[in-house]
Amino acid sequence: MPLSERYRNLEFKERVERLKREKKAVILAHYYQRPEIQDVADFIGDSLELAKISMNLDCKIIVFCGVYFMAEIAKILNPDKKVLIPHRKAGCILADSIDVEELKKKKEEGYYIVSYVNTCSNVKAISDIICTSRNALKVVESVNHDRILFVPDKNLGAYCRLKTGKNIELWDGYCPVHERVTLESIRKVKERFGDALVVAHPECPEETLKNADFIGSTSQIIGFILESDSDTFIVGTESGIIYTIEKELEKRGKHKKLLTPDPIPICDQMKMITTERLIRSLEEEIYEVVLDPEVAELAKIPIIRMFNL
Ligand code: 13P
Ligand code: SF4
């Protein structure tokens, strides 16, 4: 790294640390965040871990470096804290794909609604239980209802249906980033690295999952790669995670070849959080997540139901 860039990084880190102290703020970051953001985060994790961590923080401000639904959960679970997201438009395309009115009709028809955590608070408020990619199978397994509707990710829903054998109807939603992790995108890389193990996030298409060596949430993928005896992996999820894995490998004095599908999966929404925006967020205390307290109370019920499983 050139000297000027290293200096800029150092300056950025010092400014963030100072602002964190002054404001009594904690930074939570998802694995898909840019390396510079991961480097100043107090905690990095998958959606479930970050939600749980947010409940045990001694701070006044939580700055959520991720997408909007993640910051919303932190607010739902911490109504008395100020929760900030450094870019107000950093929304999850999958989460935004649900029409709440349409979902209300399904609820009235008698469906038991299992909502993936990638949903907005209005959707959570009318859901029966929430799941994340890490615990989706356990959550679906626990449901004793003959009409289950899984929203919004059809790939994760189909995976749960296949694994649990339950009668599940699917919402027609998907993540555009993971939808592009096709068999073809993996085949192109596998051609050159025949011994590579394929790891995939359950938001990937069914065909990709059928051919994967390991399926799991972001944290589970990291754990699998760190523990595995293999040396080469094709990482079937958003590419920000590669930085986290490389850092963890370095700490353990290990090296593994981490390859991305072709084209590289990148979530533009996650990348909206930049160093400049993070500084501005801390300095000006923007953008605050504000929720209707009644909606937040209702949305908390299915989240707590998930925690209690
Ligand atoms: P994880 O809960 O596995 O971190 O996934 C979040 C997400 O948005 C995947 O696209
Ligand atoms: Fe949403 Fe997909 Fe980005 Fe995850 S990768 S935050 S599901 S758009």
XYZ file of N, CA and C in Angstrom, residues 83-288:
618
model
N -29.768 4.785 17.001
C -29.158 3.884 16.009
C -28.981 4.652 14.709
N -27.758 4.624 14.194
C -27.452 5.360 12.960
C -27.041 4.405 11.854
N -27.353 4.796 10.619
C -26.815 4.099 9.452
C -26.152 5.169 8.582
N -24.904 4.975 8.177
C -24.172 6.050 7.500
C -24.701 6.461 6.117
N -25.538 5.647 5.504
C -26.141 6.068 4.234
C -27.615 5.680 4.269
N -28.496 6.649 4.126
C -29.913 6.346 4.295
C -30.471 5.462 3.178
N -29.762 5.409 2.053
C -30.297 4.608 0.936
C -29.709 3.197 0.885
N -28.937 2.828 1.893
C -28.351 1.487 1.890
C -29.414 0.457 2.291
N -30.302 0.173 1.363
C -31.378 -0.786 1.656
C -31.079 -2.128 1.008
N -31.710 -3.183 1.514
C -31.509 -4.511 0.910
C -32.593 -4.722 -0.156
N -32.177 -5.030 -1.365
C -33.128 -5.174 -2.476
C -34.107 -6.322 -2.201
N -33.595 -7.388 -1.600
C -34.452 -8.523 -1.256
C -35.520 -8.087 -0.243
N -35.087 -7.393 0.806
C -36.020 -6.942 1.853
C -37.084 -6.021 1.277
N -36.690 -5.219 0.300
C -37.633 -4.248 -0.274
C -38.576 -4.870 -1.294
N -38.456 -6.186 -1.516
C -39.269 -6.804 -2.571
C -40.649 -7.249 -2.091
N -40.989 -6.959 -0.823
C -42.295 -7.422 -0.325
C -43.331 -6.300 -0.329
N -44.499 -6.640 -0.805
C -45.626 -5.726 -0.728
C -46.388 -6.066 0.566
N -46.358 -5.139 1.517
C -46.935 -5.417 2.844
C -48.427 -5.716 2.755
N -49.131 -4.975 1.896
C -50.587 -5.188 1.783
C -50.894 -6.603 1.283
N -50.098 -7.060 0.317
C -50.287 -8.406 -0.218
C -50.032 -9.461 0.875
N -49.024 -9.180 1.673
C -48.689 -10.112 2.753
C -49.799 -10.145 3.800
N -50.387 -8.982 4.072
C -51.503 -8.930 5.038
C -52.637 -9.835 4.581
N -52.889 -9.836 3.257
C -53.977 -10.686 2.727
C -53.668 -12.157 2.992
N -52.407 -12.530 2.788
C -51.989 -13.923 3.029
C -52.213 -14.285 4.500
N -51.898 -13.356 5.355
C -52.065 -13.572 6.799
C -53.555 -13.805 7.100
N -54.403 -12.974 6.473
C -55.850 -13.118 6.687
C -56.362 -14.460 6.153
N -55.679 -14.975 5.134
C -56.088 -16.282 4.579
C -55.699 -17.434 5.504
N -54.936 -17.141 6.544
C -54.606 -18.166 7.535
C -53.203 -18.740 7.454
N -52.340 -18.112 6.684
C -50.954 -18.614 6.597
C -50.177 -18.291 7.878
N -49.273 -19.185 8.223
C -48.299 -18.920 9.289
C -47.088 -18.330 8.571
N -46.726 -17.118 8.926
C -45.704 -16.414 8.144
C -44.318 -16.490 8.794
N -43.428 -17.185 8.084
C -42.027 -17.244 8.506
C -41.288 -16.213 7.654
N -40.788 -15.173 8.306
C -40.093 -14.130 7.543
C -38.591 -14.205 7.763
N -37.915 -14.188 6.659
C -36.452 -14.090 6.696
C -36.126 -12.734 7.322
N -35.020 -12.668 8.017
C -34.645 -11.426 8.700
C -34.490 -10.259 7.706
N -34.205 -10.590 6.447
C -34.077 -9.542 5.417
C -35.466 -9.050 5.011
N -36.108 -8.360 5.933
C -37.435 -7.774 5.710
C -37.507 -6.474 6.501
N -38.425 -5.590 6.111
C -38.536 -4.318 6.846
C -39.394 -4.533 8.102
N -39.390 -3.536 8.987
C -40.092 -3.698 10.272
C -41.598 -3.893 10.074
N -42.190 -3.280 9.039
C -43.632 -3.461 8.792
C -43.963 -4.916 8.486
N -43.060 -5.579 7.772
C -43.271 -6.997 7.460
C -43.081 -7.838 8.725
N -42.057 -7.517 9.480
C -41.820 -8.283 10.726
C -43.026 -8.157 11.649
N -43.618 -6.963 11.664
C -44.746 -6.720 12.572
C -45.934 -7.625 12.281
N -46.077 -8.125 11.050
C -47.207 -9.035 10.776
C -46.735 -10.488 10.590
N -45.493 -10.744 10.941
C -44.949 -12.107 10.794
C -45.158 -12.905 12.078
N -45.171 -14.228 11.931
C -45.316 -15.070 13.119
C -43.964 -15.388 13.747
N -42.968 -15.597 12.902
C -41.621 -15.848 13.426
C -40.604 -15.372 12.393
N -39.432 -15.000 12.885
C -38.334 -14.550 12.014
C -37.287 -15.657 11.971
N -36.559 -15.725 10.876
C -35.396 -16.627 10.842
C -34.258 -15.908 10.134
N -33.058 -16.396 10.328
C -31.915 -15.881 9.573
C -31.356 -17.054 8.779
N -30.363 -16.795 7.959
C -29.817 -17.894 7.156
C -29.169 -18.945 8.066
N -28.720 -18.510 9.237
C -28.053 -19.422 10.161
C -29.030 -20.391 10.834
N -30.243 -19.889 11.157
C -31.148 -20.756 11.930
C -32.437 -21.124 11.182
N -32.488 -20.849 9.865
C -33.739 -21.054 9.114
C -34.281 -22.484 9.259
N -33.406 -23.488 9.170
C -33.888 -24.874 9.245
C -34.491 -25.158 10.621
N -33.810 -24.682 11.658
C -34.297 -24.892 13.028
C -35.651 -24.195 13.227
N -35.772 -22.983 12.701
C -37.016 -22.232 12.859
C -38.150 -22.952 12.133
N -37.922 -23.315 10.877
C -38.981 -23.969 10.095
C -39.352 -25.311 10.732
N -38.345 -26.038 11.191
C -38.575 -27.325 11.865
C -39.506 -27.143 13.059
N -39.402 -26.003 13.740
C -40.185 -25.780 14.967
C -41.654 -25.426 14.681
N -41.960 -25.092 13.439
C -43.317 -24.621 13.131
C -44.277 -25.799 12.955
N -45.366 -25.735 13.728
C -46.353 -26.793 13.654
C -47.639 -26.209 13.068
N -47.665 -26.065 11.773
C -48.801 -25.415 11.099
C -48.888 -25.998 9.694
N -50.102 -26.220 9.200
C -50.175 -26.868 7.877
C -50.083 -25.884 6.707
N -50.164 -24.581 6.990
C -50.018 -23.606 5.894
C -48.920 -22.619 6.250
N -47.721 -22.911 5.760
C -46.580 -22.027 6.060
C -46.262 -21.219 4.805
N -46.087 -19.921 5.005
C -45.626 -19.069 3.897
C -44.248 -18.540 4.281
N -43.258 -18.794 3.413
C -41.902 -18.324 3.691
C -41.641 -17.087 2.829
N -41.285 -15.971 3.477
C -41.022 -14.734 2.722
C -39.664 -14.151 3.113
N -39.002 -13.361 2.254
C -39.275 -13.201 0.833
C -38.352 -14.055 -0.057
N -37.367 -14.752 0.518
C -36.354 -15.373 -0.340
C -36.769 -16.784 -0.776
N -37.060 -16.928 -2.073
C -37.552 -18.226 -2.563
C -36.466 -19.305 -2.502
N -35.211 -18.904 -2.623
C -34.138 -19.917 -2.607
C -33.935 -20.493 -1.206
N -33.880 -19.604 -0.222
C -33.750 -20.071 1.160
C -34.998 -20.868 1.553
N -36.170 -20.383 1.116
C -37.426 -21.089 1.419
C -37.441 -22.482 0.818
N -36.992 -22.596 -0.447
C -36.982 -23.904 -1.117
C -35.996 -24.848 -0.433
N -34.895 -24.292 0.022
C -33.883 -25.082 0.742
C -34.492 -25.629 2.044
N -35.234 -24.791 2.750
C -35.880 -25.232 3.998
C -36.927 -26.309 3.696
N -37.664 -26.116 2.608
C -38.702 -27.094 2.227
C -38.060 -28.453 1.943
N -36.962 -28.419 1.194
C -36.260 -29.649 0.825
C -35.713 -30.372 2.060
N -35.106 -29.596 2.955
C -34.441 -30.204 4.117
C -35.408 -30.660 5.196
N -36.545 -29.936 5.350
C -37.452 -30.285 6.451
C -38.626 -31.145 5.969
N -38.860 -31.160 4.644
C -39.991 -31.920 4.101
C -41.334 -31.271 4.423
N -41.309 -30.027 4.917
C -42.575 -29.364 5.289
C -43.255 -28.767 4.066
N -44.555 -28.605 4.198
C -45.349 -28.028 3.127
C -45.247 -26.492 3.224
N -44.341 -25.935 2.429
C -44.085 -24.489 2.542
C -44.386 -23.809 1.212
N -45.152 -22.725 1.289
C -45.332 -21.901 0.078
C -44.283 -20.802 0.085
N -43.862 -20.419 -1.121
C -42.758 -19.459 -1.212
C -43.205 -18.131 -1.798
N -42.640 -17.078 -1.288
C -42.801 -15.747 -1.880
C -41.840 -15.698 -3.061
N -42.177 -14.927 -4.086
C -41.315 -14.957 -5.273
C -40.196 -13.899 -5.201
N -39.440 -13.906 -4.114
C -38.368 -12.900 -3.981
C -36.999 -13.556 -4.042
N -36.023 -12.760 -4.380
C -34.657 -13.284 -4.383
C -33.675 -12.125 -4.249
N -32.447 -12.485 -3.865
C -31.388 -11.481 -3.776
C -30.670 -11.455 -5.130
N -30.633 -10.306 -5.795
C -30.011 -10.263 -7.124
C -28.512 -10.591 -7.103
N -27.883 -10.378 -5.962
C -26.441 -10.670 -5.864
C -26.219 -12.183 -5.842
N -26.970 -12.873 -5.005
C -26.802 -14.331 -4.895
C -27.431 -15.076 -6.066
N -28.461 -14.482 -6.660
C -29.114 -15.143 -7.801
C -28.113 -15.323 -8.951
N -27.105 -14.455 -8.974
C -26.090 -14.553 -10.047
C -24.984 -15.559 -9.728
N -25.044 -16.149 -8.539
C -24.068 -17.202 -8.226
C -24.636 -18.505 -8.808
N -24.549 -18.622 -10.111
C -25.125 -19.764 -10.826
C -24.084 -20.887 -10.942
N -24.548 -22.041 -11.409
C -23.621 -23.155 -11.650
C -22.567 -22.746 -12.671
N -23.016 -21.972 -13.668
C -22.105 -21.521 -14.718
C -21.015 -20.597 -14.140
N -21.407 -19.716 -13.238
C -20.440 -18.774 -12.644
C -19.389 -19.517 -11.814
N -19.775 -20.677 -11.318
C -18.844 -21.492 -10.526
C -18.016 -22.391 -11.451
N -18.695 -22.915 -12.475
C -18.005 -23.828 -13.403
C -16.778 -23.161 -14.031
N -16.936 -21.873 -14.391
C -15.831 -21.148 -15.036
C -14.577 -21.147 -14.159
N -14.758 -21.091 -12.859
C -13.616 -21.045 -11.934
C -13.129 -22.466 -11.639
N -14.094 -23.355 -11.492
C -13.767 -24.757 -11.157
C -12.937 -25.401 -12.275
N -13.151 -24.941 -13.498
C -12.385 -25.444 -14.640
C -10.880 -25.320 -14.396
N -10.506 -24.187 -13.751
C -9.080 -23.927 -13.514
C -8.599 -24.465 -12.174
N -9.542 -24.629 -11.230
C -9.157 -25.099 -9.891
C -10.068 -26.274 -9.522
N -9.784 -27.413 -10.135
C -10.649 -28.589 -10.019
C -10.859 -29.065 -8.599
N -9.855 -28.856 -7.709
C -9.981 -29.404 -6.353
C -10.660 -28.423 -5.382
N -11.118 -27.276 -5.896
C -11.721 -26.277 -4.998
C -13.049 -26.768 -4.434
N -13.256 -26.527 -3.127
C -14.560 -26.833 -2.524
C -15.476 -25.635 -2.752
N -16.726 -25.937 -3.020
C -17.694 -24.852 -3.253
C -18.509 -24.627 -1.980
N -18.450 -23.389 -1.460
C -19.277 -23.043 -0.297
C -20.313 -22.029 -0.771
N -21.535 -22.145 -0.266
C -22.592 -21.267 -0.787
C -23.530 -20.789 0.309
N -23.972 -19.557 0.140
C -24.987 -18.986 1.032
C -26.346 -19.523 0.548
N -27.271 -19.816 1.485
C -28.550 -20.402 1.034
C -29.432 -19.465 0.206
N -29.020 -18.210 0.009
C -29.762 -17.341 -0.918
C -29.416 -17.649 -2.382
N -28.429 -18.539 -2.603
C -28.048 -18.880 -3.985
C -29.132 -19.766 -4.611
N -29.198 -19.828 -5.940
C -30.209 -20.662 -6.607
C -30.098 -22.143 -6.221
N -31.247 -22.822 -6.333
C -31.358 -24.230 -5.921
C -30.268 -25.118 -6.545
N -30.026 -24.930 -7.846
C -29.047 -25.759 -8.562
C -27.648 -25.580 -7.961
N -27.329 -24.348 -7.599
C -26.018 -24.058 -6.996
C -25.914 -24.769 -5.651
N -26.996 -24.680 -4.871
C -26.977 -25.310 -3.541
C -26.834 -26.826 -3.654
N -27.514 -27.394 -4.653
C -27.451 -28.867 -4.829
C -26.022 -29.321 -5.097
N -25.242 -28.461 -5.706
C -23.878 -28.835 -6.086
C -22.809 -28.277 -5.155
N -23.233 -27.681 -4.053
C -22.248 -27.080 -3.132
C -21.725 -28.121 -2.141
N -20.493 -27.917 -1.694
C -19.921 -28.813 -0.681
C -20.346 -28.387 0.722
N -20.667 -27.098 0.860
C -21.117 -26.602 2.166
C -22.092 -25.456 1.944
N -23.158 -25.449 2.755
C -24.161 -24.369 2.671
C -24.280 -23.759 4.064
N -24.216 -22.438 4.155
C -24.366 -21.821 5.470
C -24.433 -20.315 5.416
N -24.728 -19.736 6.568
C -24.749 -18.270 6.706
C -23.314 -17.763 6.538
N -23.160 -16.463 6.503
C -21.812 -15.907 6.321
C -20.857 -16.409 7.415
N -21.308 -16.361 8.669
C -20.438 -16.824 9.769
C -20.125 -18.310 9.647
N -21.135 -19.061 9.252
C -20.909 -20.518 9.120
C -19.937 -20.811 7.981
N -20.000 -20.029 6.920
C -19.056 -20.214 5.811
C -17.628 -19.927 6.301
N -17.476 -18.860 7.060
C -16.148 -18.517 7.588
C -15.628 -19.662 8.463
N -16.489 -20.130 9.365
C -16.099 -21.222 10.273
C -15.686 -22.464 9.489
N -16.453 -22.783 8.453
C -16.160 -23.988 7.666
C -14.786 -23.870 7.000
N -14.523 -22.728 6.380
C -13.247 -22.561 5.669
C -12.069 -22.595 6.657
N -12.237 -21.948 7.804
C -11.133 -21.922 8.778
C -10.814 -23.320 9.303
N -11.859 -24.117 9.486
C -11.659 -25.448 10.072
C -11.295 -26.525 9.044
N -11.604 -26.256 7.767
C -11.453 -27.294 6.749
C -9.987 -27.669 6.496
N -9.777 -28.925 6.093
C -8.425 -29.369 5.735
C -8.083 -28.973 4.307
N -9.092 -28.543 3.548
C -8.831 -28.171 2.144
C -8.171 -26.797 2.052
N -7.555 -26.557 0.898
C -6.780 -25.326 0.724
C -7.406 -24.340 -0.247
N -8.350 -24.820 -1.059
C -8.894 -23.958 -2.113
C -10.415 -23.970 -2.073
N -10.999 -22.767 -2.137
C -12.452 -22.648 -2.021
C -13.004 -21.668 -3.056
N -14.183 -21.981 -3.552
C -14.929 -20.998 -4.350
C -16.029 -20.499 -3.411
N -15.968 -19.199 -3.121
C -16.825 -18.645 -2.076
C -18.102 -18.068 -2.696
N -19.195 -18.796 -2.543
C -20.459 -18.421 -3.175
C -21.299 -17.491 -2.334
N -20.753 -16.328 -2.086
C -21.528 -15.267 -1.423
C -20.840 -13.936 -1.718
N -21.368 -12.859 -1.156
C -20.832 -11.524 -1.455
C -19.335 -11.472 -1.108
N -18.574 -10.844 -1.988
C -17.116 -10.971 -1.908
C -16.447 -10.223 -0.750
N -17.175 -9.351 -0.058
C -16.598 -8.650 1.097
C -16.104 -9.616 2.160
N -16.708 -10.780 2.200
C -16.390 -11.789 3.213
C -14.954 -12.322 3.053
N -14.415 -12.207 1.856
C -13.067 -12.740 1.589
C -12.049 -12.017 2.484
N -12.239 -10.718 2.640
C -11.308 -9.944 3.476
C -11.337 -10.472 4.920
N -12.549 -10.708 5.431
C -12.678 -11.212 6.808
C -11.967 -12.555 6.938
N -12.188 -13.438 5.975
C -11.606 -14.782 6.076
C -10.079 -14.686 6.008
N -9.594 -13.838 5.098
C -8.131 -13.713 4.976
C -7.509 -13.196 6.265
N -8.199 -12.260 6.898
C -7.677 -11.729 8.167
C -7.638 -12.815 9.243
N -8.707 -13.613 9.289
C -8.765 -14.691 10.276
C -7.690 -15.747 10.000
N -7.458 -16.024 8.724
C -6.423 -17.010 8.370
C -5.052 -16.493 8.787
N -4.833 -15.204 8.528
C -3.543 -14.578 8.868
C -3.269 -14.685 10.375
N -4.327 -14.424 11.182
C -4.180 -14.513 12.649
C -3.722 -15.907 13.060
N -4.168 -16.920 12.279
C -3.840 -18.315 12.611
C -2.576 -18.785 11.898
N -1.931 -17.878 11.184
C -0.715 -18.227 10.446
C -0.959 -19.198 9.309
N -2.173 -19.147 8.737
C -2.528 -20.087 7.663
C -2.722 -19.330 6.364
N -2.659 -20.066 5.250
C -2.986 -19.450 3.968
C -3.860 -20.417 3.166
N -4.921 -19.909 2.587
C -5.775 -20.721 1.704
C -6.128 -19.886 0.492
N -6.398 -20.581 -0.620
C -6.778 -19.854 -1.838
C -8.296 -19.652 -1.827
N -8.699 -18.366 -1.838
C -10.128 -18.047 -1.812
C -10.520 -17.443 -3.154
N -11.357 -18.164 -3.878
C -11.740 -17.707 -5.223
C -13.191 -17.236 -5.211
N -13.509 -16.337 -6.130
C -14.896 -15.871 -6.226
C -15.515 -16.447 -7.503
N -16.836 -16.619 -7.518
C -17.484 -17.014 -8.782
C -17.227 -15.921 -9.816
N -17.466 -16.241 -11.058
C -17.265 -15.278 -12.142
C -18.601 -15.061 -12.865
N -19.249 -13.892 -12.763
C -18.785 -12.629 -12.188
C -18.767 -12.611 -10.650
N -17.967 -11.669 -10.137
C -17.801 -11.547 -8.684
C -19.089 -11.003 -8.051
N -19.596 -11.696 -7.012
C -20.815 -11.181 -6.364
C -20.522 -9.955 -5.486
N -21.115 -8.829 -5.844
C -20.909 -7.596 -5.071
C -22.271 -6.970 -4.762
N -22.491 -6.665 -3.494
C -23.739 -5.999 -3.098
C -23.473 -4.497 -3.040
N -23.960 -3.777 -4.044
C -23.709 -2.328 -4.117
C -24.292 -1.592 -2.913
N -25.367 -2.123 -2.366
C -26.020 -1.461 -1.230
C -25.086 -1.481 -0.009
N -24.451 -2.637 0.194
C -23.521 -2.748 1.327
C -22.330 -1.804 1.142
N -21.922 -1.648 -0.108
C -20.728 -0.833 -0.379
C -21.015 0.668 -0.328
N -22.280 1.040 -0.091
C -22.608 2.467 0.030
C -21.993 3.072 1.286
N -21.642 2.217 2.233
C -21.019 2.727 3.463
C -19.527 2.897 3.188
N -19.097 4.156 3.175
C -17.692 4.469 2.892
C -17.064 5.127 4.127
N -15.753 5.301 4.077
C -15.066 5.930 5.224
C -15.607 7.353 5.453
N -15.787 8.104 4.367
C -16.275 9.493 4.503
C -17.658 9.504 5.143
N -18.504 8.575 4.686
C -19.887 8.562 5.209
C -19.920 8.114 6.669
N -19.006 7.226 7.027
C -18.969 6.786 8.416
C -18.546 7.949 9.318
N -17.518 8.686 8.909
C -17.071 9.842 9.701
C -18.218 10.850 9.847
N -18.873 11.130 8.733
C -19.954 12.115 8.751
C -21.095 11.640 9.668
N -21.362 10.352 9.586
C -22.428 9.775 10.407
C -22.130 9.982 11.894
N -20.882 9.721 12.275
C -20.492 9.882 13.677
C -20.489 11.358 14.080
N -19.971 12.201 13.208
C -19.874 13.627 13.543
C -21.244 14.281 13.662
N -22.097 14.014 12.674
C -23.385 14.719 12.623
C -24.541 13.898 13.187
N -24.213 12.689 13.608
C -25.215 11.748 14.148
C -26.366 11.540 13.149
N -25.965 11.196 11.942
C -26.936 10.893 10.884
C -26.632 9.489 10.340
N -27.517 8.795 9.754
C -28.941 9.009 9.622
C -29.607 8.169 10.690
N -30.426 8.825 11.489
C -31.011 8.094 12.611
C -32.166 7.208 12.145
